[in-house]
């Protein structure tokens, strides 16, 4: 077995034993109560999942294995000459639960370099789609084409013992993560750069190589990709992309099937697609007002217009967070360091000063503060990546790190098929009249 696989298995065996004892002793403890409204309203606030890789706090934001984003920026290994964390290090942290050394992160880089070959039929499958197809459609179709490579699917068909599920999921996850930058960069160059593809550079780290294959050689852009891939990787287990990957994986669908399912969820405008919606909205705002730097008054007017048309202000609000998203703040810091005078970046900051009080004044929005998607596009545009329909693909490549690390844990801990109980409104009405029990079988 590889070094990381060994370490993972060792940790997983310890935790599996702990969970067994924990459930034996405390399994019947009540962890919360469920109100009728919650089952009609997106299950907000219901604790019903275990995710080991990260935990979201409404006030403090995301922590990966207990570490905040600023802590990760300080403690995770960096590329030579760089100051942003390597996503390889974050993956190690999420998977093994320990901060990696520089050598550990380099090891992950070399494993992913070794496993990054993408078979030709995947490119042929992408080519079979109209070039006009949305990049997320091309991306998910490509993942499905890659599924022919699943070790899990092959081993399951050959009668794999359930004790080995984790091992096959681990191998598929590493292969899939390794291949994603090549697939995503291929889609980018196909759609926006006349199919003028760029070969991988075997000396670069995962995110740096991704930037290179998309055609961005600027060191600062590579740094942005390292930061971007780190902060978008995981957001505990209940968000649509993580939950879907976990749910589909619980049916023993292999990692390719599970991840593709999750990414179909990420492609929704209330989730990952919001990053393209934000920049589209700002471009429209600038075009409408015929200025590169709209005033705060002009922004306020435009926000009110958006709301009056029954639309959401993209990049604002969150189902769990109740403060400014630390992922927004990390990107704002990057902007201050690398491009403080960029008018688009300044517009994002002006929007940040303008939108929250307006949303708050509506009285119904639980979180008027910006989320991760409010900032990301402006940084990309600064480097010339103006093709905003591609942004969710960047998010998807990063999200693979969290959801696939979690999938490894799901199988290593032997989590069963996920199958919550649902009710009909007919039953609810009967239950309210005392004519039936709501907790049937
Ligand atoms: N603009 C306008 N209205 C908003 C809003 C926003 N940014 N955020 C929430 N609301 C509205 C909701 O639509 C809802 O309205 P109705 O009661 O009329 O249906 C009301 O405020 C209450 O919503 P909430 O409880 O505060 O928020 P939810 O947990 O239901 O939804 C989210 C969370 C993210 C879907 C929502 O805030 C939103 O649509 N934001 C804009 C899209 C966005 O940025 N998504 C990205 C999230 C991060 C990610 O996953 O990448």
Coordinates of C-alpha atoms and ligand atoms in Angstrom, one line a residue:
X1 CA 0.0 0.0 0.0
X2 CA 1.1 3.6 -0.5
X3 CA 2.2 5.8 2.5
X4 CA -1.0 7.9 2.6
X5 CA -3.2 4.9 2.1
X6 CA -1.5 3.2 5.0
X7 CA -1.8 6.2 7.2
X8 CA -5.5 6.6 6.3
X9 CA -6.3 3.0 7.0
X10 CA -4.5 3.2 10.4
X11 CA -6.6 6.2 11.4
X12 CA -9.8 4.8 10.0
X13 CA -9.4 1.5 12.0
X14 CA -9.0 3.5 15.2
X15 CA -12.0 5.7 14.5
X16 CA -14.2 2.8 13.4
X17 CA -13.4 1.1 16.7
X18 CA -14.1 4.3 18.7
X19 CA -17.5 4.8 16.9
X20 CA -18.4 1.3 17.6
X21 CA -17.8 1.8 21.4
X22 CA -19.5 5.2 21.2
X23 CA -22.6 3.8 19.7
X24 CA -22.7 0.9 22.1
X25 CA -22.6 3.2 25.1
X26 CA -24.5 6.3 23.8
X27 CA -26.3 5.1 20.7
X28 CA -29.7 5.8 22.1
X29 CA -29.0 9.4 23.2
X30 CA -31.3 12.0 21.7
X31 CA -29.2 14.5 19.6
X32 CA -32.0 17.0 18.7
X33 CA -35.6 17.4 17.9
X34 CA -37.3 18.0 14.6
X35 CA -40.0 20.5 14.1
X36 CA -42.7 20.0 11.4
X37 CA -41.5 23.2 9.6
X38 CA -38.0 21.9 9.2
X39 CA -39.1 18.9 7.1
X40 CA -41.0 21.3 4.8
X41 CA -38.2 23.8 4.7
X42 CA -35.0 22.2 3.4
X43 CA -34.2 20.3 6.7
X44 CA -32.3 23.4 7.9
X45 CA -30.8 22.8 11.3
X46 CA -31.5 19.1 11.5
X47 CA -28.3 17.2 12.4
X48 CA -28.4 14.0 10.4
X49 CA -25.0 13.4 8.9
X50 CA -21.4 12.6 10.0
X51 CA -18.6 14.3 8.0
X52 CA -15.1 14.0 9.3
X53 CA -13.2 16.4 7.0
X54 CA -14.6 19.8 8.0
X55 CA -17.1 21.5 10.3
X56 CA -19.0 24.7 9.6
X57 CA -19.8 27.1 12.4
X58 CA -22.5 29.7 11.8
X59 CA -20.3 32.5 13.3
X60 CA -16.7 31.4 12.6
X61 CA -17.2 29.8 9.2
X62 CA -15.5 26.7 8.0
X63 CA -12.8 24.8 9.9
X64 CA -11.0 21.9 8.2
X65 CA -10.1 19.4 10.8
X66 CA -10.3 22.2 13.3
X67 CA -8.1 24.7 11.4
X68 CA -9.5 28.0 10.1
X69 CA -8.6 29.3 6.7
X70 CA -6.0 31.8 8.0
X71 CA -4.5 29.0 10.1
X72 CA -4.3 26.8 7.0
X73 CA -2.6 29.7 5.1
X74 CA 0.0 29.8 7.8
X75 CA 0.5 26.1 8.5
X76 CA 0.0 24.2 5.2
X77 CA 3.0 23.6 2.9
X78 CA 3.5 26.1 0.0
X79 CA 4.9 25.8 -3.5
X80 CA 8.5 27.0 -3.8
X81 CA 8.5 30.8 -3.6
X82 CA 4.8 30.9 -3.0
X83 CA 2.8 32.0 0.0
X84 CA -0.6 30.3 -0.5
X85 CA -1.3 26.8 0.7
X86 CA -1.0 23.8 -1.5
X87 CA -4.3 22.0 -1.9
X88 CA -2.4 18.7 -1.7
X89 CA -1.7 19.6 1.9
X90 CA -5.3 20.3 2.6
X91 CA -6.3 17.0 1.1
X92 CA -3.7 15.2 3.3
X93 CA -5.2 17.0 6.3
X94 CA -8.8 16.1 5.5
X95 CA -7.9 12.5 4.7
X96 CA -5.5 11.7 7.4
X97 CA -6.5 14.3 10.0
X98 CA -2.9 15.6 10.5
X99 CA -1.1 18.6 9.1
X100 CA 1.3 17.4 6.4
X101 CA 5.0 18.1 6.2
X102 CA 6.4 19.6 3.0
X103 CA 7.5 16.1 2.0
X104 CA 3.9 14.8 2.6
X105 CA 2.5 17.4 0.3
X106 CA 5.1 16.8 -2.3
X107 CA 4.3 13.1 -2.1
X108 CA 0.6 13.8 -2.8
X109 CA 1.7 16.0 -5.8
X110 CA 3.8 13.2 -7.2
X111 CA 1.1 10.5 -6.7
X112 CA -1.4 12.7 -8.5
X113 CA 1.1 13.5 -11.3
X114 CA 1.6 9.7 -11.7
X115 CA -2.1 9.0 -11.8
X116 CA -3.2 11.9 -14.1
X117 CA -3.4 10.1 -17.4
X118 CA -6.8 10.7 -19.1
X119 CA -7.8 8.1 -21.7
X120 CA -8.6 9.3 -25.2
X121 CA -12.2 8.3 -25.2
X122 CA -12.9 11.0 -22.5
X123 CA -11.7 13.7 -24.9
X124 CA -13.7 12.1 -27.7
X125 CA -16.8 12.2 -25.5
X126 CA -16.3 15.9 -24.8
X127 CA -15.8 16.5 -28.5
X128 CA -19.1 14.8 -29.2
X129 CA -20.9 17.6 -27.4
X130 CA -21.7 20.9 -29.1
X131 CA -19.0 23.4 -28.1
X132 CA -21.9 25.6 -26.9
X133 CA -22.8 23.2 -24.2
X134 CA -22.3 24.7 -20.7
X135 CA -18.8 23.9 -19.3
X136 CA -20.4 22.1 -16.3
X137 CA -22.4 19.9 -18.7
X138 CA -19.2 19.0 -20.6
X139 CA -17.4 18.4 -17.2
X140 CA -20.0 16.0 -15.8
X141 CA -20.3 14.2 -19.1
X142 CA -16.5 13.8 -19.1
X143 CA -16.5 12.4 -15.5
X144 CA -19.1 9.9 -16.6
X145 CA -16.9 8.9 -19.6
X146 CA -14.0 8.5 -17.1
X147 CA -16.1 6.0 -15.1
X148 CA -14.9 3.2 -17.4
X149 CA -11.7 3.5 -15.3
X150 CA -13.3 2.8 -11.9
X151 CA -11.5 0.2 -9.9
X152 CA -14.4 0.0 -7.5
X153 CA -16.8 -0.9 -10.2
X154 CA -14.5 -3.6 -11.6
X155 CA -13.7 -5.1 -8.2
X156 CA -17.3 -5.0 -7.1
X157 CA -18.3 -6.9 -10.3
X158 CA -15.6 -9.4 -9.5
X159 CA -17.1 -10.1 -6.1
X160 CA -15.1 -7.7 -3.8
X161 CA -15.3 -8.4 0.0
X162 CA -17.0 -5.5 1.7
X163 CA -13.9 -5.0 3.9
X164 CA -12.1 -3.9 0.8
X165 CA -14.6 -1.2 -0.4
X166 CA -12.6 1.6 1.2
X167 CA -9.5 0.5 -0.6
X168 CA -11.1 0.6 -4.1
X169 CA -12.8 3.9 -3.2
X170 CA -9.4 5.3 -2.1
X171 CA -7.8 4.3 -5.4
X172 CA -10.6 5.7 -7.5
X173 CA -10.6 9.0 -5.6
X174 CA -6.9 9.5 -6.0
X175 CA -7.1 8.7 -9.8
X176 CA -10.1 10.9 -10.2
X177 CA -8.6 13.9 -8.4
X178 CA -5.4 13.5 -10.4
X179 CA -7.2 13.6 -13.7
X180 CA -9.6 16.5 -13.1
X181 CA -7.3 19.4 -13.9
X182 CA -6.5 17.9 -17.3
X183 CA -10.2 17.3 -18.1
X184 CA -11.3 20.8 -16.9
X185 CA -8.4 22.5 -18.7
X186 CA -9.3 20.6 -21.9
X187 CA -12.9 21.9 -21.7
X188 CA -11.7 25.4 -21.1
X189 CA -9.2 25.4 -24.1
X190 CA -11.8 23.7 -26.3
X191 CA -14.6 26.1 -25.6
X192 CA -12.7 29.4 -25.3
X193 CA -9.2 29.0 -26.9
X194 CA -10.1 27.3 -30.3
X195 CA -9.1 23.9 -29.0
X196 CA -5.5 25.0 -28.7
X197 CA -4.6 22.6 -25.9
X198 CA -1.6 22.8 -23.6
X199 CA 0.2 19.7 -22.4
X200 CA 0.6 19.1 -18.7
X201 CA 3.9 20.1 -17.0
X202 CA 5.1 17.2 -14.9
X203 CA 7.2 19.4 -12.6
X204 CA 4.3 21.6 -11.3
X205 CA 2.0 21.1 -8.4
X206 CA -1.6 20.1 -8.9
X207 CA -3.1 23.6 -8.9
X208 CA -0.1 25.2 -10.6
X209 CA -0.3 22.6 -13.4
X210 CA -4.0 23.3 -13.7
X211 CA -3.3 27.0 -14.2
X212 CA -0.6 26.1 -16.7
X213 CA -2.9 23.8 -18.8
X214 CA -5.6 26.5 -18.9
X215 CA -3.0 28.8 -20.4
X216 CA -2.2 31.1 -17.3
X217 CA 1.5 31.1 -16.7
X218 CA 1.5 34.1 -14.4
X219 CA 2.9 33.1 -11.0
X220 CA 0.2 35.1 -9.2
X221 CA -2.5 33.3 -11.1
X222 CA -1.0 30.0 -10.0
X223 CA -1.0 31.3 -6.4
X224 CA -4.7 32.2 -6.9
X225 CA -5.5 28.7 -8.1
X226 CA -3.7 27.2 -5.0
X227 CA -5.8 29.4 -2.7
X228 CA -9.0 28.9 -4.7
X229 CA -8.6 25.1 -4.8
X230 CA -8.0 25.1 -1.0
X231 CA -10.8 27.3 0.1
X232 CA -13.5 25.8 -2.1
X233 CA -12.6 22.2 -1.2
X234 CA -15.1 21.4 1.5
X235 CA -17.9 22.9 3.6
X236 CA -19.0 20.1 5.9
X237 CA -21.5 17.5 4.8
X238 CA -24.9 19.0 4.3
X239 CA -24.3 21.3 1.3
X240 CA -25.9 20.0 -1.9
X241 CA -22.7 18.8 -3.6
X242 CA -21.2 17.1 -0.6
X243 CA -24.5 15.6 0.6
X244 CA -25.3 14.3 -2.9
X245 CA -21.8 12.7 -3.4
X246 CA -22.2 11.0 0.1
X247 CA -25.8 9.9 -0.6
X248 CA -25.1 8.4 -4.0
X249 CA -21.9 6.8 -2.7
X250 CA -24.0 5.1 0.1
X251 CA -25.7 3.0 -2.7
X252 CA -22.1 1.8 -3.4
X253 CA -22.1 3.8 -6.6
X254 CA -18.4 4.2 -7.4
X255 CA -16.6 7.5 -6.8
X256 CA -17.0 8.6 -10.5
X257 CA -20.8 8.1 -10.3
X258 CA -21.0 9.7 -6.9
X259 CA -18.8 12.7 -7.7
X260 CA -20.6 13.3 -11.0
X261 CA -24.0 13.3 -9.1
X262 CA -22.6 15.8 -6.6
X263 CA -21.3 18.1 -9.4
X264 CA -24.8 18.1 -11.0
X265 CA -25.9 19.7 -7.7
X266 CA -23.0 22.1 -7.7
X267 CA -24.2 23.3 -11.1
X268 CA -27.3 24.8 -9.6
X269 CA -27.5 28.7 -9.3
X270 CA -28.3 28.5 -5.5
X271 CA -25.1 26.6 -5.0
X272 CA -21.9 26.6 -7.1
X273 CA -23.2 28.3 -10.2
X274 CA -23.7 31.4 -8.1
X275 CA -20.0 32.3 -8.9
X276 CA -20.9 32.8 -12.5
X277 CA -24.1 34.6 -11.6
X278 CA -22.2 37.1 -9.5
X279 CA -19.9 38.2 -12.2
X280 CA -22.7 38.2 -14.8
X281 CA -24.7 40.4 -12.5
X282 CA -21.8 42.8 -12.0
X283 CA -21.1 43.0 -15.7
X284 CA -24.8 43.8 -16.4
X285 CA -24.7 46.4 -13.7
X286 CA -21.7 48.1 -15.3
X287 CA -23.2 47.8 -18.7
X288 CA -26.5 49.3 -17.6
X289 CA -24.8 52.2 -15.9
X290 CA -22.1 52.5 -18.5
X291 CA -19.3 52.7 -15.9
X292 CA -16.5 50.5 -14.7
X293 CA -16.8 51.7 -11.2
X294 CA -20.4 52.2 -10.1
X295 CA -20.9 54.3 -7.0
X296 CA -22.5 52.8 -3.9
X297 CA -25.7 54.7 -4.6
X298 CA -25.8 53.2 -8.1
X299 CA -25.2 49.7 -6.6
X300 CA -27.9 50.2 -4.1
X301 CA -30.4 51.1 -6.8
X302 CA -29.4 48.1 -8.9
X303 CA -29.8 45.8 -5.9
X304 CA -33.3 47.1 -5.3
X305 CA -34.1 46.6 -9.0
X306 CA -32.9 43.0 -8.8
X307 CA -35.0 42.3 -5.7
X308 CA -38.1 43.9 -7.2
X309 CA -37.8 41.6 -10.2
X310 CA -38.1 38.6 -7.8
X311 CA -34.4 37.6 -8.2
X312 CA -31.8 36.8 -5.5
X313 CA -28.6 38.9 -5.2
X314 CA -26.1 36.3 -6.1
X315 CA -23.1 35.7 -3.7
X316 CA -25.1 36.8 -0.7
X317 CA -26.8 34.7 2.0
X318 CA -26.1 31.2 3.3
X319 CA -28.1 28.3 4.7
X320 CA -25.8 27.9 7.7
X321 CA -23.4 30.9 7.9
X322 CA -24.5 34.0 9.8
X323 CA -21.4 36.2 9.2
X324 CA -19.2 37.2 6.3
X325 CA -17.8 34.0 4.8
X326 CA -14.1 33.6 5.7
X327 CA -13.6 32.3 2.2
X328 CA -14.8 35.8 1.0
X329 CA -12.3 37.4 3.4
X330 CA -9.4 35.3 2.2
X331 CA -10.1 36.3 -1.4
X332 CA -10.4 40.0 -0.3
X333 CA -7.0 39.7 1.3
X334 CA -5.6 38.2 -1.9
X335 CA -7.2 41.1 -3.9
X336 CA -5.7 43.7 -1.5
X337 CA -2.2 42.1 -2.0
X338 CA -2.2 41.6 -5.7
X339 CA -4.7 44.0 -7.3
X340 CA -5.9 46.7 -4.9
X341 CA -6.6 49.2 -7.8
X342 CA -8.6 46.9 -10.0
X343 CA -12.0 48.6 -10.5
X344 CA -13.9 45.2 -10.7
X345 CA -12.4 44.1 -7.4
X346 CA -13.1 47.5 -5.9
X347 CA -16.7 47.1 -7.1
X348 CA -16.9 43.8 -5.2
X349 CA -15.8 45.6 -2.1
X350 CA -18.3 48.4 -2.7
X351 CA -21.1 45.8 -3.1
X352 CA -19.9 44.3 0.2
X353 CA -20.5 47.7 1.9
X354 CA -23.8 48.2 0.2
X355 CA -25.7 45.0 0.0
X356 CA -25.9 43.6 3.6
X357 CA -28.0 46.6 5.0
X358 CA -30.4 46.4 2.1
X359 CA -30.9 42.6 2.5
X360 CA -31.2 43.0 6.3
X361 CA -33.9 45.7 5.9
X362 CA -36.1 43.1 4.1
X363 CA -36.4 41.3 7.4
X364 CA -36.6 37.8 6.1
X365 CA -33.1 37.0 5.0
X366 CA -31.2 35.1 7.7
X367 CA -27.8 36.0 6.5
X368 CA -27.2 39.2 4.6
X369 CA -23.5 38.7 4.3
X370 CA -21.4 37.6 1.3
X371 CA -20.5 33.9 0.7
X372 CA -17.5 32.5 -1.2
X373 CA -19.0 33.2 -4.6
X374 CA -19.3 36.9 -4.1
X375 CA -15.6 37.5 -4.7
X376 CA -14.1 34.7 -6.8
X377 CA -15.0 35.9 -10.3
X378 CA -13.4 39.4 -9.9
X379 CA -10.0 37.9 -9.1
X380 CA -10.2 35.6 -12.1
X381 CA -11.3 38.4 -14.5
X382 CA -8.2 40.4 -13.3
X383 CA -6.0 37.7 -14.8
X384 CA -8.0 37.7 -18.0
X385 CA -10.3 34.7 -17.2
X386 CA -13.5 36.5 -18.3
X387 CA -15.4 33.4 -19.4
X388 CA -17.6 33.2 -16.3
X389 CA -19.6 30.2 -17.4
X390 CA -16.4 28.2 -16.6
X391 CA -16.2 29.3 -13.0
X392 CA -18.3 26.5 -11.6
X393 CA -15.9 24.0 -13.1
X394 CA -13.1 25.5 -11.1
X395 CA -15.3 25.1 -8.0
X396 CA -16.0 21.5 -9.0
X397 CA -12.3 20.6 -9.4
X398 CA -11.7 21.9 -5.9
X399 CA -14.8 20.4 -4.3
X400 CA -13.5 16.9 -5.4
X401 CA -10.9 17.1 -2.6
X402 CA -13.4 17.4 0.1
X403 CA -16.2 15.1 -1.2
X404 CA -13.9 12.3 -2.2
X405 CA -11.8 12.5 1.0
X406 CA -15.2 12.1 2.8
X407 CA -16.3 9.3 0.5
X408 CA -13.1 7.4 1.6
X409 CA -14.1 7.9 5.2
X410 CA -17.7 6.8 4.5
X411 CA -16.6 3.4 3.2
X412 CA -13.7 3.0 5.7
X413 CA -16.2 3.6 8.5
X414 CA -18.7 1.2 6.9
X415 CA -21.5 3.8 6.7
X416 CA -24.7 2.1 5.4
X417 CA -27.1 3.0 2.6
X418 CA -28.6 6.4 3.5
X419 CA -32.4 6.3 3.6
X420 CA -34.3 8.9 5.7
X421 CA -38.0 8.5 6.2
X422 CA -40.4 10.8 4.4
X423 CA -44.0 11.6 5.0
X424 CA -46.9 12.9 2.9
X425 CA -49.0 16.0 3.8
X426 CA -51.9 13.6 4.1
X427 CA -50.2 11.7 6.8
X428 CA -49.1 15.0 8.5
X429 CA -52.8 16.1 8.6
X430 CA -53.9 12.8 10.1
X431 CA -51.1 13.0 12.6
X432 CA -52.1 16.5 13.6
X433 CA -55.7 15.2 14.2
X434 CA -54.2 12.4 16.3
X435 CA -55.4 9.8 13.8
X436 CA -52.0 8.4 12.9
X437 CA -48.3 8.2 14.0
X438 CA -45.8 10.1 11.9
X439 CA -42.9 7.7 12.7
X440 CA -44.2 4.8 10.7
X441 CA -41.9 2.2 9.2
Ligands
LIG1 N1 -31.0 37.8 -2.3 C1 -32.4 37.9 -2.2 N2 -33.1 37.1 -1.4 C2 -32.5 36.2 -0.7 C3 -31.1 36.1 -0.7 C4 -30.4 36.9 -1.6 N3 -29.0 36.8 -1.7 N4 -30.8 35.1 0.2 C5 -31.9 34.6 0.8 N5 -32.9 35.3 0.2 C6 -34.4 35.1 0.5 C7 -34.7 33.7 0.2 O1 -35.0 33.5 -1.2 C8 -36.0 33.5 1.0 O2 -37.0 34.1 0.4 P1 -38.6 33.6 0.4 O3 -38.9 33.4 1.9 O4 -39.3 34.6 -0.3 O5 -38.5 32.3 -0.3 C9 -35.6 34.3 2.3 O6 -34.6 35.2 1.9 C10 -35.1 33.4 3.4 O7 -34.0 32.7 3.0 P2 -32.8 32.3 4.0 O8 -33.4 31.4 5.0 O9 -32.1 33.5 4.5 O10 -31.8 31.5 3.0 P3 -31.9 30.0 2.6 O11 -31.1 29.1 3.6 O12 -33.2 29.5 2.2 O13 -31.0 30.0 1.2 C11 -29.2 30.6 -0.2 C12 -29.6 30.1 1.2 C13 -27.7 30.5 -0.3 C14 -29.8 29.6 -1.2 C15 -29.8 32.0 -0.4 O14 -29.2 32.9 0.5 C16 -29.5 32.5 -1.8 O15 -30.3 32.2 -2.7 N6 -28.4 33.3 -2.1 C17 -28.0 33.7 -3.4 C18 -27.4 32.6 -4.2 C19 -26.0 32.3 -3.7 O16 -25.2 33.1 -3.5 N7 -25.7 31.0 -3.5 C20 -24.4 30.5 -3.2 C21 -24.3 29.9 -1.8 C22 -22.9 29.4 -1.5 C23 -22.6 28.2 -2.3 O17 -23.3 27.1 -2.1 O18 -21.7 28.2 -3.2

